[in-house]
Amino acid sequence: MIAVLEERAFPLRELRLLASARSSGLTVPFRGRSVPVQPLDERAFGDIDLALFAVEADLARDFGPAAVARGTTVIDNSSAFRMDDTVPLVVPEVNGAVLEGCAGPSLIANPNCSTIIALMAVTPLHRAAGVERMVVATYQAASGGGSALLAELEGQIEDHAAGRPYRMRALDRPYLFNLFSHNSAIGPDGYNTEETKLLKETRKIWDDPRVRVTATCVRVPVLRAHSEAINLTFARPLAEAEARRLLARAPGVSIVDDRAANRFPEPVLASGGDDVLVGRIRADISQAAGMGLDLFVCGDQLRKGAALNAVQIAEHLLKGEAGTRWGRAGAAVAG
Ligand SMILES: NC(=O)c1ccc[n+]([C@@H]2O[C@H](COP(=O)([O-])OP(=O)(O)OC[C@H]3O[C@@H](n4cnc5c(N)ncnc54)[C@H](OP(=O)(O)O)[C@@H]3O)[C@@H](O)[C@H]2O)c1
């Protein structure tokens, strides 16, 4: 988030960094200065216009509404408020218009990273042909599970190189040279919460309670950037060539689809970039002509799946009525 604020020259007078007591004493470079990390305390929001939250849902529930009560607009990355009817759930390229209702200090939710990456690619096709059903299989990176899961994979890489047994702290199974069903809770219907989020969040963001979504979410030993195989069923026919034309002009989407060279989206190509990469674009031969399409997408879940999307929401607000009221100290990043 800090890097994205800096790269995009987000206009702010002061950046305040808030984390746990574990981070006390740390400083983070920002615009040529060292910004100290302070303990998260709701009083820190007293003169802050905008707060970007990157903490677990429990903490977001504790501090988000408290910050709004102090006049701060909060953009929250956790799942705490995503399905709250009073909270906009926003991917600016998809449903940025819902931010027009945010005049005063507000809470706004950033969607789940897999949902953002899927909808960046699928929404232009949905607008043209009406997606009735979406089947998703994810290949999710370690950093999507936070710093602890990233450290788990990096630690096992070191263990492997040193020829010693793998340290297992965050997981009860090896992560290196393995893949496993997403490490979120499984509900009584057999779906884990990551899979359920893809369904519920897609319906909310598209404002379409009828769209059918089923997902299988899997962690893979990739450090950064999520990949997703997506199968679509349309209400109206959409030729593959037209799908390619729509994707080629979709903001925030880049086509990587070189059949001759067998070159398609890969996590290493998406890592560190802003665009969601889309390839393997092909008519689904199991469906009637034009009624189905297959895609393979990769997106940096730390950037478009989290930090970049949050800062884009803030940029949208800045242009609207909310932004005209801002002018206190600046922005805070919590987490
Ligand atoms: N990682 C992703 O790709 C991704 C994508 C989309 C959404 N999200 C969501 O974003 C949120 C943060 O995820 P993450 O991956 O950034 O997790 P993370 O790497 O584990 O970072 C968690 C942050 O929370 C802070 N924190 C923990 N306990 C705290 C406390 N008691 N008081 C104040 N700060 C505290 C930590 O500060 P310390 O370092 O001081 O402990 C750390 O900065 C989660 O809700 C996650 O679901 C993550």
XYZ file of C-alpha atoms and ligand atoms in Angstrom:
383
model
C 0.000 0.000 0.000
C 2.807 2.348 0.917
C 4.588 1.632 -2.371
C 1.370 2.138 -4.364
C 0.633 5.471 -2.627
C 4.165 6.587 -3.490
C 4.169 5.360 -7.100
C 0.813 6.978 -7.882
C 1.764 10.274 -6.182
C -1.350 10.103 -4.038
C -1.877 13.627 -2.658
C -1.393 13.516 1.107
C 0.169 15.807 3.680
C 1.089 13.155 6.206
C 1.294 9.367 6.194
C 0.776 7.691 9.532
C 1.652 3.997 9.881
C -0.133 1.948 12.519
C 0.576 -1.673 13.448
C 0.967 -3.873 16.512
C 3.393 -3.284 19.372
C 5.664 -5.842 17.625
C 6.456 -3.223 14.998
C 7.266 -0.405 17.433
C 10.588 1.170 16.582
C 10.397 0.241 12.889
C 10.530 2.930 10.250
C 9.387 2.657 6.636
C 10.732 4.820 3.799
C 8.145 7.024 2.084
C 8.925 9.864 -0.332
C 12.522 10.104 0.837
C 11.668 10.184 4.545
C 11.532 7.552 7.259
C 8.028 7.164 8.703
C 7.887 5.584 12.185
C 5.385 2.776 12.811
C 3.105 3.591 15.737
C 0.822 1.334 17.774
C -2.716 1.055 16.387
C -4.959 3.154 18.618
C -8.288 4.670 17.587
C -7.134 8.077 18.823
C -4.576 8.030 15.974
C -7.500 8.607 13.557
C -8.566 11.913 15.180
C -7.205 14.074 12.355
C -6.979 11.529 9.530
C -9.117 11.806 6.370
C -8.448 8.365 4.938
C -7.325 5.065 6.442
C -6.309 1.985 4.467
C -6.752 -1.115 6.626
C -4.702 -4.287 6.030
C -5.483 -6.271 9.170
C -7.487 -9.372 10.016
C -11.276 -9.085 10.152
C -11.529 -8.995 13.980
C -9.255 -5.977 14.221
C -11.046 -4.283 11.328
C -14.337 -4.757 13.209
C -12.788 -3.211 16.320
C -11.141 -0.223 14.663
C -13.019 0.459 11.380
C -16.291 1.854 12.775
C -14.348 3.649 15.534
C -12.238 5.430 12.904
C -15.340 6.382 10.874
C -16.897 7.802 14.054
C -13.839 10.084 14.282
C -14.445 11.398 10.763
C -12.100 9.056 8.855
C -13.055 7.240 5.642
C -11.870 3.636 5.930
C -11.042 1.343 3.008
C -10.842 -2.118 4.522
C -9.100 -5.129 2.972
C -10.525 -7.713 5.337
C -13.714 -9.724 4.966
C -15.312 -7.988 8.003
C -17.719 -5.678 6.157
C -17.846 -7.021 2.593
C -21.308 -8.526 2.841
C -22.769 -5.685 4.961
C -25.597 -4.149 2.896
C -24.633 -0.652 4.048
C -20.992 -1.026 2.921
C -20.003 -0.623 -0.748
C -17.860 -3.491 -2.097
C -15.884 -1.987 -4.926
C -13.662 -2.783 -7.878
C -13.414 0.686 -9.473
C -13.327 -0.605 -13.082
C -16.409 -2.733 -12.418
C -18.724 -0.816 -10.069
C -16.886 2.400 -9.180
C -20.191 4.267 -9.635
C -21.437 2.976 -6.252
C -18.876 5.270 -4.606
C -20.919 8.260 -5.666
C -23.113 7.626 -2.613
C -20.158 8.170 -0.252
C -20.237 11.818 0.756
C -19.205 11.836 4.415
C -16.788 9.590 6.325
C -17.553 6.063 5.122
C -16.520 2.464 5.367
C -15.740 0.870 2.001
C -14.756 -2.769 1.523
C -12.095 -4.083 -0.821
C -13.260 -7.423 -2.257
C -11.410 -10.712 -1.817
C -8.322 -10.893 -4.025
C -9.528 -13.890 -6.085
C -12.844 -12.138 -6.722
C -11.154 -8.927 -7.895
C -8.814 -10.781 -10.267
C -11.654 -12.879 -11.744
C -14.064 -9.961 -12.178
C -11.470 -7.722 -13.840
C -11.330 -10.239 -16.686
C -14.923 -11.472 -16.704
C -16.902 -8.237 -16.281
C -16.289 -6.910 -19.835
C -17.668 -10.238 -21.139
C -20.546 -10.182 -18.646
C -21.577 -6.724 -19.871
C -21.681 -7.985 -23.455
C -23.185 -11.458 -23.099
C -24.550 -11.815 -19.537
C -22.619 -14.434 -17.553
C -25.113 -16.950 -16.193
C -22.599 -19.338 -14.638
C -18.920 -19.105 -13.710
C -16.786 -22.105 -12.710
C -13.454 -21.135 -11.154
C -10.392 -23.119 -10.083
C -7.770 -21.044 -8.291
C -4.022 -21.514 -7.884
C -3.270 -19.126 -5.021
C 0.114 -17.772 -3.949
C 1.626 -17.974 -0.470
C 1.693 -14.206 0.062
C -2.095 -14.198 -0.280
C -2.153 -15.855 3.130
C -0.168 -13.012 4.729
C 3.407 -12.687 5.909
C 3.273 -15.885 8.029
C 2.403 -18.119 5.048
C 4.977 -16.402 2.844
C 7.628 -16.997 5.558
C 6.550 -20.659 5.708
C 7.256 -21.219 2.024
C 10.478 -19.164 2.016
C 11.700 -21.033 5.111
C 11.070 -24.410 3.473
C 12.950 -23.283 0.350
C 15.958 -22.563 2.612
C 15.475 -25.900 4.417
C 15.391 -27.759 1.118
C 18.555 -26.033 -0.121
C 20.299 -26.866 3.177
C 19.115 -30.493 3.046
C 17.379 -30.326 6.444
C 13.793 -31.222 7.504
C 11.207 -28.588 6.650
C 10.136 -26.226 9.452
C 6.342 -26.176 9.726
C 4.960 -23.258 11.733
C 1.894 -21.901 9.936
C 0.748 -25.228 8.440
C 0.699 -28.849 9.569
C 1.899 -30.102 6.166
C 4.790 -29.256 3.845
C 4.101 -26.329 1.518
C 7.144 -26.648 -0.752
C 6.603 -29.089 -3.645
C 2.982 -29.490 -2.531
C -0.414 -27.919 -3.060
C -3.480 -28.105 -0.911
C -7.107 -27.007 -0.573
C -7.280 -23.346 0.518
C -6.490 -22.959 4.217
C -9.839 -21.413 5.166
C -12.682 -22.990 7.106
C -14.986 -25.495 5.347
C -18.731 -24.970 5.809
C -21.455 -27.621 6.083
C -21.974 -27.476 2.292
C -18.352 -28.558 1.724
C -17.214 -25.187 0.353
C -14.380 -23.296 2.086
C -14.883 -19.598 2.849
C -12.607 -18.489 -0.009
C -14.904 -20.341 -2.443
C -18.051 -18.913 -0.857
C -16.606 -15.392 -1.098
C -16.252 -15.782 -4.875
C -19.975 -16.490 -5.140
C -21.330 -13.924 -2.681
C -18.989 -11.097 -3.617
C -19.567 -11.560 -7.361
C -23.325 -11.304 -6.811
C -22.923 -8.139 -4.730
C -20.422 -6.404 -7.043
C -22.462 -7.202 -10.175
C -25.702 -6.505 -8.317
C -26.941 -9.777 -9.770
C -28.312 -12.254 -7.210
C -28.963 -14.885 -9.904
C -25.480 -15.444 -11.287
C -24.285 -18.966 -10.466
C -20.691 -19.366 -9.307
C -18.844 -22.456 -8.116
C -15.169 -22.493 -7.166
C -12.384 -24.789 -6.006
C -9.649 -22.782 -4.291
C -6.173 -24.230 -3.911
C -2.875 -22.909 -2.545
C 0.170 -23.538 -4.713
C 3.850 -23.043 -3.833
C 4.117 -19.748 -5.694
C 5.397 -16.710 -3.769
C 3.238 -14.063 -5.398
C 0.294 -13.621 -7.832
C -2.852 -15.739 -7.990
C -3.893 -17.714 -11.087
C -7.431 -18.820 -11.951
C -8.925 -21.111 -14.594
C -12.362 -19.714 -15.405
C -15.187 -21.320 -17.390
C -18.151 -19.155 -18.372
C -21.678 -19.819 -19.598
C -23.396 -16.884 -21.307
C -27.036 -15.866 -21.627
C -26.374 -14.570 -25.160
C -23.801 -15.848 -27.661
C -20.372 -14.230 -27.661
C -17.888 -15.137 -30.363
C -14.320 -15.785 -29.240
C -13.053 -12.997 -31.528
C -15.471 -10.513 -29.953
C -14.381 -11.632 -26.453
C -10.785 -10.922 -27.446
C -11.747 -7.461 -28.731
C -13.566 -6.673 -25.461
C -10.653 -7.873 -23.326
C -8.122 -5.964 -25.434
C -9.796 -2.675 -24.577
C -10.711 -3.428 -20.966
C -8.907 -1.135 -18.500
C -6.522 -2.956 -16.166
C -6.478 -6.083 -18.345
C -3.687 -7.297 -20.642
C -3.997 -10.216 -23.023
C -1.110 -12.725 -22.898
C -2.174 -15.339 -25.394
C 0.461 -16.523 -27.842
C -0.635 -19.959 -28.990
C 2.290 -20.419 -31.361
C 4.837 -19.807 -28.590
C 2.696 -21.516 -25.926
C 2.978 -18.302 -23.889
C 0.099 -17.493 -21.551
C -0.387 -15.772 -18.160
C 2.024 -16.910 -15.438
C 2.420 -15.666 -11.851
C 5.953 -14.455 -12.561
C 4.628 -12.326 -15.427
C 1.866 -10.828 -13.257
C 3.971 -10.234 -10.111
C 4.673 -6.596 -9.416
C 2.381 -5.398 -12.216
C -0.963 -3.656 -12.088
C -2.823 -5.476 -14.867
C -4.680 -8.757 -14.677
C -3.243 -10.990 -17.419
C -5.729 -12.998 -19.485
C -4.991 -15.862 -21.843
C -6.000 -19.354 -22.974
C -9.026 -17.556 -24.412
C -11.049 -20.180 -26.230
C -14.624 -21.146 -26.989
C -15.766 -23.912 -24.632
C -16.356 -26.836 -27.006
C -18.646 -28.545 -24.470
C -21.267 -25.806 -24.846
C -23.434 -24.620 -27.763
C -21.568 -22.328 -30.183
C -20.803 -18.960 -28.598
C -22.447 -19.838 -25.278
C -19.299 -20.676 -23.295
C -15.716 -19.508 -22.966
C -12.599 -20.630 -21.101
C -9.961 -18.250 -19.721
C -6.814 -18.454 -17.636
C -5.977 -15.336 -15.626
C -3.121 -14.223 -13.361
C -3.074 -11.138 -11.164
C -0.836 -9.782 -8.439
C -3.078 -10.280 -5.433
C -0.994 -7.897 -3.319
C -1.464 -5.103 -5.858
C -4.760 -5.331 -7.843
C -6.091 -7.887 -5.343
C -5.477 -5.580 -2.379
C -3.284 -2.459 -2.253
C -3.793 -1.058 -5.755
C -7.554 -1.598 -5.667
C -7.740 0.171 -2.274
C -5.742 3.161 -3.517
C -7.843 3.310 -6.722
C -10.966 3.474 -4.513
C -9.330 6.357 -2.615
C -8.528 8.115 -5.925
C -12.176 7.739 -6.972
C -13.333 9.244 -3.675
C -10.862 12.084 -3.999
C -12.464 13.109 -7.310
C -15.962 12.970 -5.830
C -17.793 14.856 -3.134
C -16.001 13.029 -0.310
C -12.646 14.332 -1.518
C -13.756 17.949 -1.416
C -14.118 17.594 2.359
C -10.678 16.118 2.885
C -7.881 18.374 4.036
C -7.018 17.361 7.539
C -3.716 15.608 8.203
C -3.647 12.926 5.543
C -3.787 9.185 5.271
C -3.035 6.279 7.584
C -2.147 2.724 6.715
C -3.121 0.302 9.467
C -1.578 -3.117 9.342
N -2.187 -10.897 1.443
C -3.050 -10.672 0.453
O -2.773 -10.948 -0.731
C -4.412 -10.107 0.753
C -5.222 -9.775 -0.346
C -6.490 -9.230 -0.105
C -6.911 -9.054 1.187
N -6.100 -9.398 2.235
C -6.606 -9.156 3.582
O -5.835 -8.082 4.139
C -5.740 -8.257 5.549
C -4.276 -8.237 5.938
O -3.653 -9.350 5.302
P -2.084 -9.452 5.124
O -1.854 -10.494 4.121
O -1.468 -8.095 4.919
O -1.679 -10.032 6.573
P -0.299 -10.007 7.328
O 0.840 -10.028 6.368
O -0.388 -11.069 8.357
O -0.269 -8.588 8.042
C -1.144 -8.323 9.105
C -0.919 -6.926 9.595
O -1.785 -6.740 10.732
C -1.036 -6.112 11.755
N -1.544 -6.503 13.084
C -1.693 -7.759 13.565
N -2.144 -7.711 14.843
C -2.279 -6.395 15.145
C -2.708 -5.693 16.314
N -3.088 -6.330 17.422
N -2.739 -4.331 16.273
C -2.341 -3.682 15.165
N -1.929 -4.278 14.029
C -1.902 -5.632 14.016
C 0.367 -6.659 11.592
O 1.266 -5.775 12.226
P 2.614 -6.347 12.879
O 3.518 -6.589 11.713
O 3.040 -5.256 13.799
O 2.240 -7.615 13.588
C 0.512 -6.676 10.063
O 0.954 -5.432 9.588
C -6.451 -9.575 5.886
O -7.751 -9.285 6.323
C -6.453 -10.304 4.559
O -7.519 -11.206 4.445
C -4.845 -9.895 2.039
